[in-house]
Amino acid sequence: MRISGAKAVVEALKGENVEVIFGIPGGSTIPFYDAIYEIGEKRGLRHILARHEQCAAHMADGYARVKGIPGVCTATSGPGATNLVTGIAVAYMDSSPMIAITGQVPRSMIGRDAFQEADIVGIATPITKYAFQMTRASEIPDTVKAAFMLANTNRKGPVLIDIPKDVFYEEVDYMEAENVRIGGYIVKSGEPHPYPIKRAVGLILESERPLIIAGGGVISSNASSELVKLAELIPAPVATTLMGKGSIPETHPLSLGMVGMHGKGEANLAAEEADLIIAVGMRFNDRTVGKLEKFGEKAKIIHIDIDPAEIGKNLGVEIPIVADARKALEAISERLLEVGVKKKENEWSRRIAELKEKFKDYYNNEEAKGALSPKRIMKILRSAIPDRSIVTTGVGQNQMWAALHFQVLEPRTFITSGGLGAMGFGFPASLGVKVACPDRPVYNIDGDGSFLMTEQDLATAVVEGIPTVTLVMDNRVLGMVRQWQCMFCDKRYSETDLGRVPDFVKLAEAYGAEGVRVETYEELETAVRRGANAEVPLVIDVPISPDEKVLPMVPPGKTLREVVWFG
């Protein structure tokens, strides 16, 4: 079958069972879009037109996280490609599988500073698993298959494919690729070596105060049920990182919630007091461990991760287990059952119960500084939305209030930008999530500052019929930066007052969406419940005080014990 390179890309994408692609056309991708127009619909490939390339990348990322398969986005050369960079970096930091297809100037013009030329391969190499640039149309089948294999194996992540415009036009005898190989890259089985499993079981049996910390790797490896099984078998309480939120139902008796800078008191103190920490699919990020050299001083550490580069990178560990999280957890549980582990109530169980009781009143205190309480907003949202709903977040105070006070019941239902912390992520990610799961309600928890960065894609949501619900925590400031200025800069509020923000109700209506401003908790609950069956995008404007803070908080450079509770 002799076809153009552009049509070959479409065929190769369909060979990978791609159903949707998010993007914006431009000069260098005109032939690709012509192929999408001519054969894409016939082949079942839906294109969703974003209003900004960064949003296209976040949509693909949200799609990928709930589906567990690569999301696909595309942009033209030069500014189109560079606008993808933030979204690609988010996916890289959070190990989310993504394929980014960029157009490029014709091969004869590369390196000549041609119109809309940018070295996107050079730019993206540090934030991708691999960055390809096509030199011939005959490379398309193998390259596309290799990109999907790379993105979705071992530690997952984004892959870039850069295609010069004339390669799109070049004709090729198309044959679907079969097996592909990349020099030096081995798809690992993920099976753990028996020796560290045996040693890990020995430490677990000796331990009196074990703690499991679950990271995003638990979710990406679909290991949540294995995590809960092991926790119940030991038994051991489970704290999560931000990316691990949802790996254990937060209603489970062994769940401690999030650990770290804005972690729960019981989770942070458990990490300080544990004599054994089983870290699963997490990176010992600074926002999780606080003062690195003081973290887990009383504990021996077992670190399970698919990526050997992460083990020992930030913290020395007693037992490294390089393996898929699900397979490693299964192996540990099987070994424990073989040696006859006995579940028992002990002093550690009583201490964990005591810690939970100690902080219960603090979390139940819903007093607000003049407007609605963020704590109560999160609790109302949890009680009012269907259990099967999926939540995305922006970045900032809104994100941390959600992490602290919104209970997540299952994996892949809490989608946020963790490692990069990109403001503007939540809303476009919610659109990708809704496209992936059209029969599930999708809610975005956002701040006004974060929402304003990507609100233009309300147009995409309306035109494409993607009815998500966005709660805008409206305090008219850049809340998290202002909180730090209050706590660490003696209230010198430098450039964090947003001044006059739009009327979010009118803004939504201007795009053809619905908007509502709520003044009471009853109005909030009514709006949230209505959103579950919304047929058009809904924006709920929720006023809060600029003086509200996300607390508790571990100041930077402090240990997890050195917590600020009030301020």
Coordinates of C-alpha atoms in Angstrom, one line a residue:
M1 CA 0.0 0.0 0.0
R2 CA 1.8 3.2 -1.2
I3 CA 0.6 6.2 0.8
S4 CA 2.0 9.5 2.0
G5 CA 4.0 9.8 5.2
A6 CA 1.1 11.7 6.8
K7 CA -1.3 8.9 6.1
A8 CA 1.4 6.5 7.3
V9 CA 1.4 8.3 10.7
V10 CA -2.4 7.9 10.9
E11 CA -2.2 4.2 10.1
A12 CA 0.6 3.7 12.6
L13 CA -1.4 5.4 15.3
K14 CA -4.4 3.2 14.5
G15 CA -2.0 0.2 14.7
E16 CA -1.5 1.2 18.3
N17 CA -5.2 1.4 18.9
V18 CA -5.2 5.2 19.3
E19 CA -8.8 6.5 19.5
V20 CA -8.2 10.2 20.1
I21 CA -5.5 12.9 19.5
F22 CA -5.4 16.3 21.1
G23 CA -3.7 19.2 19.2
I24 CA -3.6 22.3 17.2
P25 CA -2.6 22.4 13.5
G26 CA 0.0 24.7 11.9
G27 CA 2.0 25.2 8.8
S28 CA 4.3 22.2 9.2
T29 CA 1.5 19.8 10.1
I30 CA -1.0 20.7 7.4
P31 CA -0.4 17.4 5.5
F32 CA -0.9 15.5 8.8
Y33 CA -4.2 17.2 9.4
D34 CA -5.2 16.6 5.8
A35 CA -4.6 12.9 6.4
I36 CA -6.7 13.1 9.6
Y37 CA -9.5 14.8 7.6
E38 CA -9.3 12.3 4.7
I39 CA -8.9 8.9 6.5
G40 CA -8.8 9.6 10.3
E41 CA -12.6 9.5 10.9
K42 CA -12.9 6.4 8.7
R43 CA -10.2 4.8 10.8
G44 CA -11.9 5.8 14.1
L45 CA -9.4 8.5 15.0
R46 CA -11.0 11.5 16.8
H47 CA -9.2 14.8 16.9
I48 CA -9.9 17.3 19.6
L49 CA -8.9 20.9 18.8
A50 CA -7.3 22.6 21.8
R51 CA -7.0 26.3 22.2
H52 CA -3.4 26.2 23.5
E53 CA -0.8 23.5 22.9
Q54 CA 0.0 23.2 26.6
C55 CA -3.6 22.3 27.2
A56 CA -3.4 19.7 24.4
A57 CA -0.5 18.1 26.3
H58 CA -2.3 18.2 29.6
M59 CA -5.4 16.7 28.0
A60 CA -3.3 13.8 26.6
D61 CA -1.8 13.4 30.1
G62 CA -5.1 13.2 31.9
Y63 CA -6.3 10.7 29.3
A64 CA -3.3 8.6 29.8
R65 CA -3.5 8.6 33.6
V66 CA -7.0 7.2 33.8
K67 CA -6.7 4.8 30.9
G68 CA -3.2 3.6 31.8
I69 CA -2.1 3.8 28.1
P70 CA -0.3 6.6 26.2
G71 CA -2.2 9.7 25.4
V72 CA -1.3 11.5 22.2
C73 CA -0.9 15.2 21.4
T74 CA 0.4 17.1 18.5
A75 CA 1.6 20.6 17.5
T76 CA 3.2 22.4 14.7
S77 CA 6.9 23.3 14.6
G78 CA 8.5 26.2 16.5
P79 CA 6.1 27.9 18.9
G80 CA 3.6 25.1 18.7
A81 CA 6.2 22.5 19.7
T82 CA 7.7 24.7 22.5
N83 CA 4.2 25.3 23.9
L84 CA 4.0 21.6 24.5
V85 CA 7.1 21.6 26.6
T86 CA 5.4 22.3 30.0
G87 CA 2.9 19.5 29.4
I88 CA 5.6 17.1 28.4
A89 CA 7.7 18.0 31.5
V90 CA 4.6 17.3 33.7
A91 CA 4.2 13.9 32.2
Y92 CA 7.9 13.2 32.6
M93 CA 8.1 14.1 36.2
D94 CA 5.0 12.1 37.0
S95 CA 5.9 9.1 34.9
S96 CA 2.8 9.4 32.7
P97 CA 2.9 7.7 29.2
M98 CA 2.5 10.2 26.4
I99 CA 3.3 10.5 22.7
A100 CA 3.9 14.1 21.5
I101 CA 4.0 14.4 17.7
T102 CA 5.5 17.7 16.4
G103 CA 5.9 19.1 12.9
Q104 CA 9.2 20.4 11.8
V105 CA 10.5 22.5 8.9
P106 CA 11.5 20.6 5.8
R107 CA 14.7 18.6 6.0
S108 CA 16.6 21.0 3.7
M109 CA 15.9 23.9 6.0
I110 CA 16.8 22.3 9.4
G111 CA 19.6 24.3 11.1
R112 CA 19.1 27.4 8.9
D113 CA 16.9 29.3 11.4
A114 CA 13.9 28.8 9.0
F115 CA 10.5 30.3 9.8
Q116 CA 9.0 28.6 12.9
E117 CA 12.1 26.4 13.4
A118 CA 13.0 25.2 16.9
D119 CA 15.3 22.3 17.9
I120 CA 12.5 20.6 19.7
V121 CA 14.5 17.3 19.9
G122 CA 17.3 19.1 21.7
I123 CA 14.8 21.0 23.9
A124 CA 12.7 17.9 24.8
T125 CA 15.5 15.4 25.3
P126 CA 16.0 16.1 29.0
I127 CA 12.2 15.7 29.7
T128 CA 11.4 12.7 27.6
K129 CA 12.3 9.0 27.7
Y130 CA 13.4 9.5 24.1
A131 CA 13.1 12.1 21.3
F132 CA 12.9 10.9 17.7
Q133 CA 13.3 13.0 14.5
M134 CA 12.3 11.4 11.2
T135 CA 14.6 11.5 8.3
R136 CA 12.5 9.3 5.9
A137 CA 8.9 8.4 5.6
S138 CA 9.9 4.7 5.6
E139 CA 10.9 5.1 9.3
I140 CA 7.4 6.0 10.4
P141 CA 5.9 2.5 11.2
D142 CA 8.9 1.4 13.3
T143 CA 9.4 4.8 15.0
V144 CA 5.7 5.0 16.0
K145 CA 5.7 1.5 17.4
A146 CA 9.0 2.1 19.2
A147 CA 7.6 5.3 20.7
F148 CA 4.6 3.6 22.2
M149 CA 6.7 0.7 23.5
L150 CA 9.1 3.1 25.2
A151 CA 6.3 5.3 26.6
N152 CA 4.4 2.4 28.2
T153 CA 7.1 0.0 29.5
N154 CA 9.4 0.0 32.5
R155 CA 9.1 3.4 34.1
K156 CA 6.5 5.1 31.9
G157 CA 6.9 8.5 30.4
P158 CA 6.6 10.8 27.4
V159 CA 8.2 10.2 24.0
L160 CA 8.6 12.9 21.3
I161 CA 8.3 12.2 17.5
D162 CA 9.4 15.2 15.4
I163 CA 8.5 15.0 11.7
P164 CA 9.7 17.4 9.0
K165 CA 7.0 18.7 6.7
D166 CA 8.4 17.1 3.6
V167 CA 8.5 13.7 5.3
F168 CA 4.7 14.0 5.7
Y169 CA 4.5 14.4 1.9
E170 CA 7.0 11.7 1.0
E171 CA 5.3 8.5 -0.3
V172 CA 6.1 5.1 1.2
D173 CA 5.1 1.5 0.7
Y174 CA 3.4 1.1 4.1
M175 CA 3.7 -2.1 6.1
E176 CA 2.7 -2.2 9.8
A177 CA 5.7 -2.7 12.1
E178 CA 6.0 -5.8 14.1
N179 CA 8.7 -6.2 16.7
V180 CA 11.0 -3.2 17.2
R181 CA 14.3 -2.9 19.1
I182 CA 16.1 0.1 20.5
G183 CA 19.8 -0.3 21.2
G184 CA 20.4 -0.6 25.0
Y185 CA 16.7 -0.6 25.9
I186 CA 15.4 -3.8 27.5
V187 CA 11.7 -4.2 28.4
K188 CA 12.0 -5.6 31.9
S189 CA 9.8 -8.4 33.2
G190 CA 9.5 -6.5 36.5
E191 CA 10.0 -9.7 38.5
P192 CA 11.9 -9.2 41.7
H193 CA 15.0 -11.2 42.6
P194 CA 14.2 -13.7 45.3
Y195 CA 17.2 -12.7 47.6
P196 CA 16.0 -9.1 48.4
I197 CA 12.5 -10.4 48.8
K198 CA 13.7 -12.9 51.4
R199 CA 15.7 -10.2 53.2
A200 CA 12.7 -7.8 53.1
V201 CA 10.5 -10.5 54.7
G202 CA 13.1 -10.9 57.4
L203 CA 13.1 -7.2 58.3
I204 CA 9.2 -7.2 58.3
L205 CA 9.1 -10.1 60.7
E206 CA 11.6 -8.4 63.0
S207 CA 9.9 -5.0 62.8
E208 CA 7.8 -3.7 65.6
R209 CA 6.7 -0.4 64.0
P210 CA 6.4 -1.0 60.2
L211 CA 5.1 1.7 57.9
I212 CA 4.4 1.5 54.2
I213 CA 4.7 4.7 52.0
A214 CA 3.0 4.3 48.7
G215 CA 3.9 6.4 45.7
G216 CA 2.6 6.9 42.2
G217 CA 4.4 3.7 41.1
V218 CA 1.7 1.7 43.0
I219 CA -1.0 3.2 40.8
S220 CA 0.9 3.0 37.5
S221 CA 1.6 -0.7 38.1
N222 CA -2.0 -1.4 39.1
A223 CA -0.8 -2.7 42.4
S224 CA -3.4 -1.2 44.8
S225 CA -5.0 -4.5 45.7
E226 CA -1.6 -6.0 46.4
L227 CA -0.7 -3.0 48.5
V228 CA -3.8 -3.4 50.7
K229 CA -3.3 -7.1 51.0
L230 CA 0.3 -6.7 52.3
A231 CA -0.7 -3.9 54.6
E232 CA -3.4 -6.0 56.2
L233 CA -1.2 -9.0 56.4
I234 CA 1.7 -7.4 58.3
P235 CA -0.3 -5.3 59.5
A236 CA 1.2 -1.9 58.7
P237 CA -0.3 1.6 58.3
V238 CA -0.1 3.1 54.9
A239 CA 0.9 6.7 54.2
T240 CA 0.9 8.0 50.6
T241 CA 2.8 10.6 48.6
L242 CA 0.7 13.1 46.6
M243 CA 1.1 10.9 43.5
G244 CA 0.2 7.8 45.5
K245 CA -3.1 9.2 46.8
G246 CA -5.8 6.7 46.0
S247 CA -3.5 3.7 46.1
I248 CA -5.3 2.6 49.2
P249 CA -8.9 3.7 49.9
E250 CA -8.6 6.7 52.3
T251 CA -11.5 5.2 54.3
H252 CA -9.5 2.1 55.1
P253 CA -8.6 1.7 58.8
L254 CA -4.9 1.4 57.8
S255 CA -4.8 4.6 55.7
L256 CA -2.9 7.5 57.2
G257 CA -3.3 9.9 54.3
M258 CA -0.6 12.0 52.7
V259 CA 2.9 12.3 54.2
G260 CA 5.2 15.3 53.8
M261 CA 5.2 19.1 53.8
H262 CA 1.4 19.3 53.8
G263 CA 0.9 15.8 55.1
K264 CA -1.4 14.7 57.9
G265 CA 0.0 14.8 61.4
E266 CA -0.5 11.1 61.9
A267 CA 1.3 10.2 58.7
N268 CA 4.3 12.5 59.4
L269 CA 4.7 11.3 63.0
A270 CA 4.4 7.6 61.9
A271 CA 7.3 8.2 59.5
E272 CA 9.3 9.7 62.3
E273 CA 8.6 6.9 64.7
A274 CA 8.7 3.8 62.4
D275 CA 11.5 1.3 62.7
L276 CA 10.8 0.0 59.2
I277 CA 9.7 1.9 56.1
I278 CA 8.6 0.0 53.0
A279 CA 8.7 2.6 50.3
V280 CA 6.9 1.5 47.1
G281 CA 7.1 3.4 43.8
M282 CA 8.1 6.7 45.4
R283 CA 11.2 9.0 44.9
F284 CA 11.8 10.3 48.4
N285 CA 11.0 13.8 47.0
D286 CA 11.9 16.8 49.2
R287 CA 8.2 17.6 49.6
T288 CA 7.6 14.2 51.0
V289 CA 10.5 13.7 53.4
G290 CA 11.3 17.1 54.7
K291 CA 14.9 17.5 55.9
L292 CA 16.4 14.6 53.9
E293 CA 19.2 13.7 56.3
K294 CA 16.8 13.5 59.2
F295 CA 14.1 11.4 57.5
G296 CA 13.4 8.0 58.9
E297 CA 16.4 8.1 61.3
K298 CA 14.9 5.3 63.4
A299 CA 13.9 3.2 60.5
K300 CA 15.5 0.6 58.2
I301 CA 14.2 1.2 54.6
I302 CA 13.1 -1.2 51.9
H303 CA 12.8 0.6 48.6
I304 CA 10.8 -1.0 45.7
D305 CA 11.0 0.8 42.4
I306 CA 11.0 -0.2 38.7
D307 CA 13.7 2.4 38.0
P308 CA 17.1 1.5 39.5
A309 CA 18.2 5.1 39.1
E310 CA 15.7 6.1 41.9
I311 CA 17.1 3.7 44.5
G312 CA 19.7 5.4 46.5
K313 CA 19.5 8.7 44.6
N314 CA 18.1 10.7 47.5
L315 CA 18.4 8.4 50.4
G316 CA 20.4 5.3 51.3
V317 CA 18.4 2.2 51.8
E318 CA 19.0 -1.2 53.5
I319 CA 17.2 -3.3 50.9
P320 CA 16.8 -2.2 47.3
I321 CA 14.2 -4.1 45.2
V322 CA 14.3 -3.2 41.5
A323 CA 11.0 -4.6 40.3
D324 CA 7.4 -3.8 39.2
A325 CA 5.6 -2.7 42.4
R326 CA 2.7 -5.2 41.9
K327 CA 5.0 -8.2 41.4
A328 CA 7.2 -7.2 44.3
L329 CA 4.3 -6.8 46.7
E330 CA 2.9 -10.1 45.6
A331 CA 6.2 -11.8 46.2
I332 CA 6.5 -10.3 49.7
S333 CA 3.0 -11.3 50.7
E334 CA 3.5 -14.9 49.3
R335 CA 6.7 -15.2 51.3
L336 CA 5.1 -13.9 54.5
L337 CA 2.3 -16.5 54.1
E338 CA 4.8 -19.3 53.6
V339 CA 6.6 -18.5 56.8
G340 CA 3.4 -18.1 58.7
V341 CA 3.1 -14.4 59.6
K342 CA 0.6 -13.9 62.4
K343 CA -1.5 -10.7 62.4
K344 CA -1.7 -9.2 65.8
E345 CA -2.7 -6.1 67.6
N346 CA 0.4 -4.5 69.2
E347 CA 1.8 -1.3 70.7
W348 CA 2.3 0.1 67.2
S349 CA -1.3 -0.4 66.3
R350 CA -2.4 1.4 69.5
R351 CA 0.1 4.2 68.8
I352 CA -1.4 4.7 65.3
A353 CA -4.9 4.8 66.7
E354 CA -3.7 7.3 69.3
L355 CA -2.2 9.6 66.6
K356 CA -5.4 9.5 64.5
E357 CA -7.4 10.5 67.6
K358 CA -4.9 13.2 68.5
F359 CA -5.4 15.1 65.2
K360 CA -9.1 14.3 64.6
D361 CA -10.4 17.5 66.2
Y362 CA -8.0 19.6 64.1
Y363 CA -9.3 18.1 60.9
N364 CA -12.9 18.4 62.0
N365 CA -12.5 22.1 62.8
E366 CA -14.2 23.8 59.9
E367 CA -14.0 27.4 61.0
A368 CA -13.4 29.9 58.2
K369 CA -11.8 33.3 58.0
G370 CA -14.8 35.2 56.8
A371 CA -16.0 33.1 53.9
L372 CA -16.4 29.4 53.2
S373 CA -14.1 26.9 54.8
P374 CA -11.8 25.0 52.3
K375 CA -11.9 22.0 54.6
R376 CA -15.7 21.9 54.5
I377 CA -15.8 22.5 50.8
M378 CA -13.7 19.4 50.2
K379 CA -15.9 17.3 52.5
I380 CA -19.1 18.5 50.8
L381 CA -17.6 17.7 47.5
R382 CA -16.7 14.2 48.6
S383 CA -20.2 13.5 50.0
A384 CA -22.1 15.1 47.1
I385 CA -20.4 13.5 44.1
P386 CA -20.9 9.9 43.0
D387 CA -18.2 7.5 44.4
R388 CA -17.1 6.7 40.8
S389 CA -16.3 10.3 40.0
I390 CA -12.8 11.3 39.0
V391 CA -11.2 14.5 40.3
T392 CA -8.4 16.6 38.9
T393 CA -6.7 19.5 40.5
G394 CA -4.8 22.7 39.7
V395 CA -1.7 23.5 41.6
G396 CA -1.3 25.6 44.8
Q397 CA -3.5 25.8 47.9
N398 CA -6.5 24.2 46.1
Q399 CA -4.3 21.1 45.4
M400 CA -3.1 20.8 48.9
W401 CA -6.6 21.3 50.4
A402 CA -7.8 18.5 48.2
A403 CA -4.9 16.3 49.1
L404 CA -5.6 16.8 52.8
H405 CA -9.3 16.8 53.0
F406 CA -10.8 15.1 50.0
Q407 CA -10.9 11.3 50.5
V408 CA -10.0 9.3 47.4
L409 CA -11.6 5.8 47.2
E410 CA -9.8 4.1 44.3
P411 CA -6.7 4.5 42.1
R412 CA -6.7 6.7 39.0
T413 CA -9.5 8.9 40.3
F414 CA -7.2 11.7 41.7
I415 CA -5.2 13.3 38.9
T416 CA -2.7 16.1 39.7
S417 CA 0.6 17.6 38.7
G418 CA 3.0 16.4 41.4
G419 CA 6.6 16.5 40.4
L420 CA 6.5 19.7 38.3
G421 CA 3.6 21.4 40.0
A422 CA 2.3 23.1 36.9
M423 CA -0.4 25.7 37.5
G424 CA -3.1 25.4 34.9
F425 CA -2.9 21.6 34.7
G426 CA -6.3 20.7 36.3
F427 CA -8.8 22.1 33.9
P428 CA -7.4 20.7 30.6
A429 CA -6.5 17.4 32.3
S430 CA -10.1 17.1 33.3
L431 CA -11.1 17.3 29.7
G432 CA -8.7 14.5 28.8
V433 CA -10.1 12.5 31.7
K434 CA -13.7 13.0 30.5
V435 CA -12.8 12.0 27.0
A436 CA -11.3 8.8 28.3
C437 CA -14.2 8.1 30.7
P438 CA -17.3 9.8 29.2
D439 CA -19.7 7.9 31.5
R440 CA -18.0 9.1 34.7
P441 CA -18.5 12.5 36.4
V442 CA -15.3 14.5 36.3
Y443 CA -14.6 17.4 38.7
N444 CA -11.7 19.8 38.6
I445 CA -10.7 21.5 41.9
D446 CA -8.9 24.7 40.9
G447 CA -7.6 28.0 42.2
D448 CA -8.5 31.3 40.5
G449 CA -4.8 31.9 39.6
S450 CA -4.4 28.3 38.2
F451 CA -7.7 28.3 36.3
L452 CA -6.9 31.7 34.6
M453 CA -3.8 30.1 33.0
T454 CA -5.8 27.7 30.9
E455 CA -9.5 28.8 31.0
Q456 CA -9.5 29.5 27.3
D457 CA -10.0 25.8 26.7
L458 CA -13.5 26.2 27.9
A459 CA -14.1 26.8 24.2
T460 CA -12.7 23.3 23.5
A461 CA -15.0 21.8 26.3
V462 CA -18.1 23.5 24.8
V463 CA -17.4 22.8 21.1
E464 CA -16.3 19.2 21.6
G465 CA -19.1 18.5 24.2
I466 CA -16.9 17.6 27.2
P467 CA -19.0 18.4 30.3
T468 CA -16.7 18.6 33.2
V469 CA -17.3 20.6 36.4
T470 CA -14.7 23.1 37.7
L471 CA -14.7 24.5 41.3
V472 CA -12.8 27.7 41.3
M473 CA -11.4 28.5 44.8
D474 CA -11.8 32.2 44.4
N475 CA -9.6 34.2 46.8
R476 CA -8.3 36.8 44.3
V477 CA -4.6 36.0 45.1
L478 CA -1.9 33.6 44.2
G479 CA -2.7 31.7 47.4
M480 CA 0.3 29.4 48.0
V481 CA 2.9 32.0 47.2
R482 CA 1.0 34.5 49.4
Q483 CA 0.9 32.0 52.2
W484 CA 4.7 31.6 52.1
Q485 CA 5.1 35.4 52.0
C486 CA 2.9 35.6 55.1
M487 CA 4.8 32.9 57.0
F488 CA 8.4 33.5 55.8
C489 CA 8.5 37.1 54.5
D490 CA 6.8 39.0 57.4
K491 CA 3.7 39.5 55.3
R492 CA 5.4 41.3 52.5
Y493 CA 2.9 40.4 49.8
S494 CA 4.9 41.0 46.6
E495 CA 2.8 40.6 43.3
T496 CA 0.5 38.0 44.6
D497 CA -2.7 40.1 44.6
L498 CA -4.6 39.2 41.4
G499 CA -6.6 42.4 41.6
R500 CA -9.6 42.4 39.3
V501 CA -10.3 38.8 38.2
P502 CA -13.1 38.0 35.8
D503 CA -16.6 37.3 36.8
F504 CA -16.3 33.5 36.5
V505 CA -20.0 33.1 35.9
K506 CA -20.0 35.5 33.0
L507 CA -16.7 34.1 31.7
A508 CA -18.2 30.6 31.6
E509 CA -21.4 31.9 29.9
A510 CA -19.3 33.8 27.3
Y511 CA -17.9 30.5 26.1
G512 CA -21.3 28.8 26.1
A513 CA -20.7 27.0 29.3
E514 CA -22.7 27.3 32.6
G515 CA -21.6 29.3 35.6
V516 CA -22.8 29.7 39.1
R517 CA -21.5 31.6 42.1
V518 CA -22.2 30.0 45.5
E519 CA -22.4 31.9 48.8
T520 CA -23.4 29.1 51.2
Y521 CA -22.6 25.5 51.8
E522 CA -26.2 24.5 50.7
E523 CA -25.8 26.3 47.4
L524 CA -22.4 24.6 46.9
E525 CA -23.9 21.1 47.5
T526 CA -26.7 21.8 45.1
A527 CA -24.4 23.0 42.4
V528 CA -22.0 20.1 42.8
R529 CA -24.8 17.6 42.6
R530 CA -26.2 19.2 39.5
G531 CA -22.8 19.0 37.9
A532 CA -22.8 15.2 38.1
N533 CA -25.4 15.2 35.3
A534 CA -24.3 18.4 33.5
E535 CA -24.6 18.3 29.7
V536 CA -22.4 21.3 29.2
P537 CA -19.2 22.4 31.2
L538 CA -20.1 23.9 34.5
V539 CA -17.9 26.5 36.4
I540 CA -18.7 26.9 40.1
D541 CA -17.3 30.1 41.6
V542 CA -16.5 29.4 45.3
P543 CA -15.4 32.5 47.3
I544 CA -12.8 31.9 50.1
S545 CA -10.7 34.3 52.2
P546 CA -7.2 35.2 51.0
D547 CA -6.1 34.7 54.6
E548 CA -7.0 31.0 54.5
K549 CA -3.9 28.8 54.8
V550 CA -3.1 25.2 54.0
L551 CA -2.1 23.8 57.4
P552 CA -0.4 21.8 58.8
M553 CA 2.8 22.7 57.0
V554 CA 6.4 21.6 57.5
P555 CA 8.6 24.6 56.7
P556 CA 11.2 24.0 54.0
G557 CA 14.4 22.5 55.5
K558 CA 12.6 21.2 58.6
T559 CA 11.9 17.7 59.8
L560 CA 8.4 16.1 59.6
R561 CA 8.1 16.8 63.4
E562 CA 8.6 20.5 63.0
V563 CA 5.1 21.3 61.9
V564 CA 3.3 24.6 61.9
W565 CA -0.4 23.9 62.8
F566 CA -1.8 27.5 63.1
G567 CA -1.1 30.7 61.4

